[in-house]
C-alpha cells in the first residue's frame, strides 16, 4: 500500500483472529497494559527468535506465534531496548498493541457483528507529517466499483 507516494506496511487481522490471539495469550497473568502483541506484516526470518533473545531482558519473556509475537514487558515498555527497536531487531515491519487495546478493538468489532469487518493496523509513525502534505496530495483516485470492506485503522 502507498500513501502520498510512500510505502505503508499494513497488518490486517479479522475480529475472529483477534479473538484467537487474545485466547492464546501465553501471559494471561501479566498486566494487560504491558503484555503486547506485535502484528507482523509477513513471516519472520528463521533467526528472528535468536535476534530478539539477544536483546530481550530476563524480565521480557516473548513468544512467537506465526505472524504475531507476544512480549510481556513486566517492568514497563518505556525504557525497554527491545520495545524501542522491535521491528528493526526482528527484521519485519510490525505494529504493536497491548492486550487492553486488542480487547477494546474486539469489543468494537462485536458491536457491528452484522458487518464483515477487518482490522487494518498501520505501524505508528508511518504516515506523512502534516507539513509534508501539499494540495496535490489531496487528489483522490477514482472510486472502485467494488464494495468496500469496513475497516478500523489505528
mmCIF file with all atom_site columns, C-alpha atoms in Angstrom:
data_model
loop_
_atom_site.group_PDB
_atom_site.id
_atom_site.type_symbol
_atom_site.label_atom_id
_atom_site.label_alt_id
_atom_site.label_comp_id
_atom_site.label_asym_id
_atom_site.label_entity_id
_atom_site.label_seq_id
_atom_site.pdbx_PDB_ins_code
_atom_site.Cartn_x
_atom_site.Cartn_y
_atom_site.Cartn_z
_atom_site.occupancy
_atom_site.B_iso_or_equiv
_atom_site.pdbx_formal_charge
_atom_site.auth_seq_id
_atom_site.auth_comp_id
_atom_site.auth_asym_id
_atom_site.auth_atom_id
_atom_site.pdbx_PDB_model_num
ATOM 1   C CA . UNK A 1 1   ? 0.000   0.000   0.000  1.00 0.00 ? 1   UNK A CA 1
ATOM 2   C CA . UNK A 1 2   ? 1.218   3.515   -0.692 1.00 0.00 ? 2   UNK A CA 1
ATOM 3   C CA . UNK A 1 3   ? 0.056   6.804   0.724  1.00 0.00 ? 3   UNK A CA 1
ATOM 4   C CA . UNK A 1 4   ? 1.215   10.093  -0.718 1.00 0.00 ? 4   UNK A CA 1
ATOM 5   C CA . UNK A 1 5   ? 3.812   8.210   -2.752 1.00 0.00 ? 5   UNK A CA 1
ATOM 6   C CA . UNK A 1 6   ? 5.307   6.493   0.299  1.00 0.00 ? 6   UNK A CA 1
ATOM 7   C CA . UNK A 1 7   ? 5.064   2.774   1.014  1.00 0.00 ? 7   UNK A CA 1
ATOM 8   C CA . UNK A 1 8   ? 2.956   1.916   4.059  1.00 0.00 ? 8   UNK A CA 1
ATOM 9   C CA . UNK A 1 9   ? 3.035   -1.575  5.539  1.00 0.00 ? 9   UNK A CA 1
ATOM 10  C CA . UNK A 1 10  ? -0.331  -2.653  6.905  1.00 0.00 ? 10  UNK A CA 1
ATOM 11  C CA . UNK A 1 11  ? -1.136  -5.721  9.005  1.00 0.00 ? 11  UNK A CA 1
ATOM 12  C CA . UNK A 1 12  ? -4.742  -6.899  8.659  1.00 0.00 ? 12  UNK A CA 1
ATOM 13  C CA . UNK A 1 13  ? -6.451  -9.215  11.147 1.00 0.00 ? 13  UNK A CA 1
ATOM 14  C CA . UNK A 1 14  ? -10.100 -10.279 11.273 1.00 0.00 ? 14  UNK A CA 1
ATOM 15  C CA . UNK A 1 15  ? -12.088 -9.990  14.501 1.00 0.00 ? 15  UNK A CA 1
ATOM 16  C CA . UNK A 1 16  ? -12.059 -13.799 14.708 1.00 0.00 ? 16  UNK A CA 1
ATOM 17  C CA . UNK A 1 17  ? -8.267  -13.823 14.510 1.00 0.00 ? 17  UNK A CA 1
ATOM 18  C CA . UNK A 1 18  ? -8.025  -11.114 17.177 1.00 0.00 ? 18  UNK A CA 1
ATOM 19  C CA . UNK A 1 19  ? -10.255 -13.197 19.480 1.00 0.00 ? 19  UNK A CA 1
ATOM 20  C CA . UNK A 1 20  ? -7.950  -16.164 18.934 1.00 0.00 ? 20  UNK A CA 1
ATOM 21  C CA . UNK A 1 21  ? -4.896  -14.006 19.681 1.00 0.00 ? 21  UNK A CA 1
ATOM 22  C CA . UNK A 1 22  ? -6.488  -12.947 22.979 1.00 0.00 ? 22  UNK A CA 1
ATOM 23  C CA . UNK A 1 23  ? -7.407  -16.539 23.857 1.00 0.00 ? 23  UNK A CA 1
ATOM 24  C CA . UNK A 1 24  ? -3.892  -17.808 23.096 1.00 0.00 ? 24  UNK A CA 1
ATOM 25  C CA . UNK A 1 25  ? -2.146  -15.151 25.196 1.00 0.00 ? 25  UNK A CA 1
ATOM 26  C CA . UNK A 1 26  ? 0.795   -17.012 26.796 1.00 0.00 ? 26  UNK A CA 1
ATOM 27  C CA . UNK A 1 27  ? 0.944   -14.409 29.608 1.00 0.00 ? 27  UNK A CA 1
ATOM 28  C CA . UNK A 1 28  ? -2.651  -14.313 30.946 1.00 0.00 ? 28  UNK A CA 1
ATOM 29  C CA . UNK A 1 29  ? -1.477  -13.270 34.420 1.00 0.00 ? 29  UNK A CA 1
ATOM 30  C CA . UNK A 1 30  ? 0.529   -10.328 33.059 1.00 0.00 ? 30  UNK A CA 1
ATOM 31  C CA . UNK A 1 31  ? -0.639  -6.727  33.218 1.00 0.00 ? 31  UNK A CA 1
ATOM 32  C CA . UNK A 1 32  ? -2.781  -6.261  30.062 1.00 0.00 ? 32  UNK A CA 1
ATOM 33  C CA . UNK A 1 33  ? -1.167  -2.847  29.547 1.00 0.00 ? 33  UNK A CA 1
ATOM 34  C CA . UNK A 1 34  ? 2.290   -4.429  29.497 1.00 0.00 ? 34  UNK A CA 1
ATOM 35  C CA . UNK A 1 35  ? 1.594   -7.636  27.562 1.00 0.00 ? 35  UNK A CA 1
ATOM 36  C CA . UNK A 1 36  ? 1.813   -6.770  23.881 1.00 0.00 ? 36  UNK A CA 1
ATOM 37  C CA . UNK A 1 37  ? 1.298   -8.399  20.524 1.00 0.00 ? 37  UNK A CA 1
ATOM 38  C CA . UNK A 1 38  ? 3.426   -7.398  17.566 1.00 0.00 ? 38  UNK A CA 1
ATOM 39  C CA . UNK A 1 39  ? 1.417   -7.868  14.370 1.00 0.00 ? 39  UNK A CA 1
ATOM 40  C CA . UNK A 1 40  ? 3.989   -8.736  11.707 1.00 0.00 ? 40  UNK A CA 1
ATOM 41  C CA . UNK A 1 41  ? 3.365   -7.881  8.070  1.00 0.00 ? 41  UNK A CA 1
ATOM 42  C CA . UNK A 1 42  ? 4.994   -11.140 6.953  1.00 0.00 ? 42  UNK A CA 1
ATOM 43  C CA . UNK A 1 43  ? 6.563   -14.239 8.457  1.00 0.00 ? 43  UNK A CA 1
ATOM 44  C CA . UNK A 1 44  ? 9.788   -13.556 10.358 1.00 0.00 ? 44  UNK A CA 1
ATOM 45  C CA . UNK A 1 45  ? 13.151  -14.938 9.267  1.00 0.00 ? 45  UNK A CA 1
ATOM 46  C CA . UNK A 1 46  ? 14.373  -18.185 10.807 1.00 0.00 ? 46  UNK A CA 1
ATOM 47  C CA . UNK A 1 47  ? 16.858  -16.328 13.031 1.00 0.00 ? 47  UNK A CA 1
ATOM 48  C CA . UNK A 1 48  ? 14.342  -13.782 14.363 1.00 0.00 ? 48  UNK A CA 1
ATOM 49  C CA . UNK A 1 49  ? 13.925  -15.575 17.704 1.00 0.00 ? 49  UNK A CA 1
ATOM 50  C CA . UNK A 1 50  ? 17.671  -15.518 18.297 1.00 0.00 ? 50  UNK A CA 1
ATOM 51  C CA . UNK A 1 51  ? 17.845  -11.812 17.438 1.00 0.00 ? 51  UNK A CA 1
ATOM 52  C CA . UNK A 1 52  ? 15.034  -11.000 19.874 1.00 0.00 ? 52  UNK A CA 1
ATOM 53  C CA . UNK A 1 53  ? 16.588  -13.206 22.577 1.00 0.00 ? 53  UNK A CA 1
ATOM 54  C CA . UNK A 1 54  ? 19.882  -11.328 22.239 1.00 0.00 ? 54  UNK A CA 1
ATOM 55  C CA . UNK A 1 55  ? 18.171  -8.028  23.153 1.00 0.00 ? 55  UNK A CA 1
ATOM 56  C CA . UNK A 1 56  ? 15.333  -9.096  25.479 1.00 0.00 ? 56  UNK A CA 1
ATOM 57  C CA . UNK A 1 57  ? 15.995  -8.917  29.211 1.00 0.00 ? 57  UNK A CA 1
ATOM 58  C CA . UNK A 1 58  ? 15.168  -11.846 31.522 1.00 0.00 ? 58  UNK A CA 1
ATOM 59  C CA . UNK A 1 59  ? 12.028  -9.979  32.627 1.00 0.00 ? 59  UNK A CA 1
ATOM 60  C CA . UNK A 1 60  ? 10.843  -9.604  28.984 1.00 0.00 ? 60  UNK A CA 1
ATOM 61  C CA . UNK A 1 61  ? 9.663   -13.092 28.014 1.00 0.00 ? 61  UNK A CA 1
ATOM 62  C CA . UNK A 1 62  ? 8.462   -13.416 24.420 1.00 0.00 ? 62  UNK A CA 1
ATOM 63  C CA . UNK A 1 63  ? 6.574   -15.996 22.380 1.00 0.00 ? 63  UNK A CA 1
ATOM 64  C CA . UNK A 1 64  ? 6.482   -16.293 18.591 1.00 0.00 ? 64  UNK A CA 1
ATOM 65  C CA . UNK A 1 65  ? 3.123   -17.440 17.196 1.00 0.00 ? 65  UNK A CA 1
ATOM 66  C CA . UNK A 1 66  ? 3.124   -17.312 13.382 1.00 0.00 ? 66  UNK A CA 1
ATOM 67  C CA . UNK A 1 67  ? 2.829   -13.678 12.298 1.00 0.00 ? 67  UNK A CA 1
ATOM 68  C CA . UNK A 1 68  ? 2.374   -12.449 15.861 1.00 0.00 ? 68  UNK A CA 1
ATOM 69  C CA . UNK A 1 69  ? 4.896   -12.062 18.658 1.00 0.00 ? 69  UNK A CA 1
ATOM 70  C CA . UNK A 1 70  ? 3.739   -11.737 22.261 1.00 0.00 ? 70  UNK A CA 1
ATOM 71  C CA . UNK A 1 71  ? 6.018   -9.896  24.708 1.00 0.00 ? 71  UNK A CA 1
ATOM 72  C CA . UNK A 1 72  ? 5.440   -9.406  28.432 1.00 0.00 ? 72  UNK A CA 1
ATOM 73  C CA . UNK A 1 73  ? 7.158   -6.130  29.344 1.00 0.00 ? 73  UNK A CA 1
ATOM 74  C CA . UNK A 1 74  ? 6.691   -6.826  33.047 1.00 0.00 ? 74  UNK A CA 1
ATOM 75  C CA . UNK A 1 75  ? 8.865   -3.884  34.067 1.00 0.00 ? 75  UNK A CA 1
ATOM 76  C CA . UNK A 1 76  ? 7.336   -1.485  31.567 1.00 0.00 ? 76  UNK A CA 1
ATOM 77  C CA . UNK A 1 77  ? 7.769   -0.646  27.914 1.00 0.00 ? 77  UNK A CA 1
ATOM 78  C CA . UNK A 1 78  ? 9.149   2.885   28.264 1.00 0.00 ? 78  UNK A CA 1
ATOM 79  C CA . UNK A 1 79  ? 12.812  2.005   28.835 1.00 0.00 ? 79  UNK A CA 1
ATOM 80  C CA . UNK A 1 80  ? 12.918  -1.307  27.002 1.00 0.00 ? 80  UNK A CA 1
ATOM 81  C CA . UNK A 1 81  ? 15.547  -1.602  24.268 1.00 0.00 ? 81  UNK A CA 1
ATOM 82  C CA . UNK A 1 82  ? 13.505  -4.449  22.777 1.00 0.00 ? 82  UNK A CA 1
ATOM 83  C CA . UNK A 1 83  ? 10.363  -2.306  22.524 1.00 0.00 ? 83  UNK A CA 1
ATOM 84  C CA . UNK A 1 84  ? 12.309  0.669   21.193 1.00 0.00 ? 84  UNK A CA 1
ATOM 85  C CA . UNK A 1 85  ? 13.640  -1.141  18.116 1.00 0.00 ? 85  UNK A CA 1
ATOM 86  C CA . UNK A 1 86  ? 11.422  -4.206  17.816 1.00 0.00 ? 86  UNK A CA 1
ATOM 87  C CA . UNK A 1 87  ? 10.812  -4.069  14.035 1.00 0.00 ? 87  UNK A CA 1
ATOM 88  C CA . UNK A 1 88  ? 14.492  -3.405  13.349 1.00 0.00 ? 88  UNK A CA 1
ATOM 89  C CA . UNK A 1 89  ? 15.575  -6.276  15.608 1.00 0.00 ? 89  UNK A CA 1
ATOM 90  C CA . UNK A 1 90  ? 13.097  -8.769  14.164 1.00 0.00 ? 90  UNK A CA 1
ATOM 91  C CA . UNK A 1 91  ? 13.683  -7.645  10.577 1.00 0.00 ? 91  UNK A CA 1
ATOM 92  C CA . UNK A 1 92  ? 9.981   -7.406  9.687  1.00 0.00 ? 92  UNK A CA 1
ATOM 93  C CA . UNK A 1 93  ? 7.680   -4.410  9.696  1.00 0.00 ? 93  UNK A CA 1
ATOM 94  C CA . UNK A 1 94  ? 5.219   -4.636  12.560 1.00 0.00 ? 94  UNK A CA 1
ATOM 95  C CA . UNK A 1 95  ? 2.833   -2.693  14.704 1.00 0.00 ? 95  UNK A CA 1
ATOM 96  C CA . UNK A 1 96  ? 2.374   -3.392  18.390 1.00 0.00 ? 96  UNK A CA 1
ATOM 97  C CA . UNK A 1 97  ? -0.744  -3.198  20.547 1.00 0.00 ? 97  UNK A CA 1
ATOM 98  C CA . UNK A 1 98  ? -1.215  -4.149  24.176 1.00 0.00 ? 98  UNK A CA 1
ATOM 99  C CA . UNK A 1 99  ? -3.843  -6.652  25.308 1.00 0.00 ? 99  UNK A CA 1
ATOM 100 C CA . UNK A 1 100 ? -6.107  -3.947  26.718 1.00 0.00 ? 100 UNK A CA 1
ATOM 101 C CA . UNK A 1 101 ? -6.262  -2.254  23.292 1.00 0.00 ? 101 UNK A CA 1
ATOM 102 C CA . UNK A 1 102 ? -6.869  -5.537  21.456 1.00 0.00 ? 102 UNK A CA 1
ATOM 103 C CA . UNK A 1 103 ? -9.730  -6.341  23.866 1.00 0.00 ? 103 UNK A CA 1
ATOM 104 C CA . UNK A 1 104 ? -11.332 -2.958  23.122 1.00 0.00 ? 104 UNK A CA 1
ATOM 105 C CA . UNK A 1 105 ? -10.956 -3.457  19.361 1.00 0.00 ? 105 UNK A CA 1
ATOM 106 C CA . UNK A 1 106 ? -12.656 -6.869  19.621 1.00 0.00 ? 106 UNK A CA 1
ATOM 107 C CA . UNK A 1 107 ? -15.490 -5.233  21.600 1.00 0.00 ? 107 UNK A CA 1
ATOM 108 C CA . UNK A 1 108 ? -15.865 -2.546  18.921 1.00 0.00 ? 108 UNK A CA 1
ATOM 109 C CA . UNK A 1 109 ? -15.993 -5.173  16.181 1.00 0.00 ? 109 UNK A CA 1
ATOM 110 C CA . UNK A 1 110 ? -18.623 -7.098  18.143 1.00 0.00 ? 110 UNK A CA 1
ATOM 111 C CA . UNK A 1 111 ? -20.845 -4.034  18.228 1.00 0.00 ? 111 UNK A CA 1
ATOM 112 C CA . UNK A 1 112 ? -21.161 -4.260  14.443 1.00 0.00 ? 112 UNK A CA 1
ATOM 113 C CA . UNK A 1 113 ? -21.296 -8.035  14.115 1.00 0.00 ? 113 UNK A CA 1
ATOM 114 C CA . UNK A 1 114 ? -23.739 -7.856  11.208 1.00 0.00 ? 114 UNK A CA 1
ATOM 115 C CA . UNK A 1 115 ? -20.962 -6.314  9.097  1.00 0.00 ? 115 UNK A CA 1
ATOM 116 C CA . UNK A 1 116 ? -17.902 -8.164  7.870  1.00 0.00 ? 116 UNK A CA 1
ATOM 117 C CA . UNK A 1 117 ? -15.077 -6.183  9.393  1.00 0.00 ? 117 UNK A CA 1
ATOM 118 C CA . UNK A 1 118 ? -11.331 -6.437  9.207  1.00 0.00 ? 118 UNK A CA 1
ATOM 119 C CA . UNK A 1 119 ? -8.803  -4.576  11.262 1.00 0.00 ? 119 UNK A CA 1
ATOM 120 C CA . UNK A 1 120 ? -6.016  -2.769  9.479  1.00 0.00 ? 120 UNK A CA 1
ATOM 121 C CA . UNK A 1 121 ? -3.090  -1.895  11.713 1.00 0.00 ? 121 UNK A CA 1
ATOM 122 C CA . UNK A 1 122 ? -0.626  0.612   10.296 1.00 0.00 ? 122 UNK A CA 1
ATOM 123 C CA . UNK A 1 123 ? 2.674   0.965   12.137 1.00 0.00 ? 123 UNK A CA 1
ATOM 124 C CA . UNK A 1 124 ? 2.837   4.131   14.193 1.00 0.00 ? 124 UNK A CA 1
ATOM 125 C CA . UNK A 1 125 ? 4.931   6.833   12.581 1.00 0.00 ? 125 UNK A CA 1
ATOM 126 C CA . UNK A 1 126 ? 4.457   5.620   9.016  1.00 0.00 ? 126 UNK A CA 1
ATOM 127 C CA . UNK A 1 127 ? 2.057   8.319   7.904  1.00 0.00 ? 127 UNK A CA 1
ATOM 128 C CA . UNK A 1 128 ? 3.401   11.586  6.500  1.00 0.00 ? 128 UNK A CA 1
ATOM 129 C CA . UNK A 1 129 ? 3.699   14.572  8.788  1.00 0.00 ? 129 UNK A CA 1
ATOM 130 C CA . UNK A 1 130 ? 1.097   17.305  8.182  1.00 0.00 ? 130 UNK A CA 1
ATOM 131 C CA . UNK A 1 131 ? 3.834   19.610  6.818  1.00 0.00 ? 131 UNK A CA 1
ATOM 132 C CA . UNK A 1 132 ? 4.620   17.020  4.130  1.00 0.00 ? 132 UNK A CA 1
ATOM 133 C CA . UNK A 1 133 ? 1.170   17.418  2.582  1.00 0.00 ? 133 UNK A CA 1
ATOM 134 C CA . UNK A 1 134 ? 0.568   19.673  -0.366 1.00 0.00 ? 134 UNK A CA 1
ATOM 135 C CA . UNK A 1 135 ? -2.652  20.393  -2.292 1.00 0.00 ? 135 UNK A CA 1
ATOM 136 C CA . UNK A 1 136 ? -1.584  17.872  -4.949 1.00 0.00 ? 136 UNK A CA 1
ATOM 137 C CA . UNK A 1 137 ? -1.757  15.120  -2.300 1.00 0.00 ? 137 UNK A CA 1
ATOM 138 C CA . UNK A 1 138 ? -5.418  15.870  -1.732 1.00 0.00 ? 138 UNK A CA 1
ATOM 139 C CA . UNK A 1 139 ? -6.445  14.498  -5.125 1.00 0.00 ? 139 UNK A CA 1
ATOM 140 C CA . UNK A 1 140 ? -8.144  11.155  -4.667 1.00 0.00 ? 140 UNK A CA 1
ATOM 141 C CA . UNK A 1 141 ? -8.021  8.310   -7.177 1.00 0.00 ? 141 UNK A CA 1
ATOM 142 C CA . UNK A 1 142 ? -11.341 7.356   -8.756 1.00 0.00 ? 142 UNK A CA 1
ATOM 143 C CA . UNK A 1 143 ? -13.530 5.123   -6.591 1.00 0.00 ? 143 UNK A CA 1
ATOM 144 C CA . UNK A 1 144 ? -13.627 1.476   -7.467 1.00 0.00 ? 144 UNK A CA 1
ATOM 145 C CA . UNK A 1 145 ? -16.983 -0.064  -8.269 1.00 0.00 ? 145 UNK A CA 1
ATOM 146 C CA . UNK A 1 146 ? -16.139 -2.941  -5.892 1.00 0.00 ? 146 UNK A CA 1
ATOM 147 C CA . UNK A 1 147 ? -17.837 -2.735  -2.497 1.00 0.00 ? 147 UNK A CA 1
ATOM 148 C CA . UNK A 1 148 ? -15.591 -1.534  0.306  1.00 0.00 ? 148 UNK A CA 1
ATOM 149 C CA . UNK A 1 149 ? -14.928 -3.686  3.360  1.00 0.00 ? 149 UNK A CA 1
ATOM 150 C CA . UNK A 1 150 ? -15.319 -1.661  6.565  1.00 0.00 ? 150 UNK A CA 1
ATOM 151 C CA . UNK A 1 151 ? -12.037 -1.455  8.454  1.00 0.00 ? 151 UNK A CA 1
ATOM 152 C CA . UNK A 1 152 ? -10.790 0.069   11.678 1.00 0.00 ? 152 UNK A CA 1
ATOM 153 C CA . UNK A 1 153 ? -7.442  1.799   11.365 1.00 0.00 ? 153 UNK A CA 1
ATOM 154 C CA . UNK A 1 154 ? -5.408  2.603   14.413 1.00 0.00 ? 154 UNK A CA 1
#
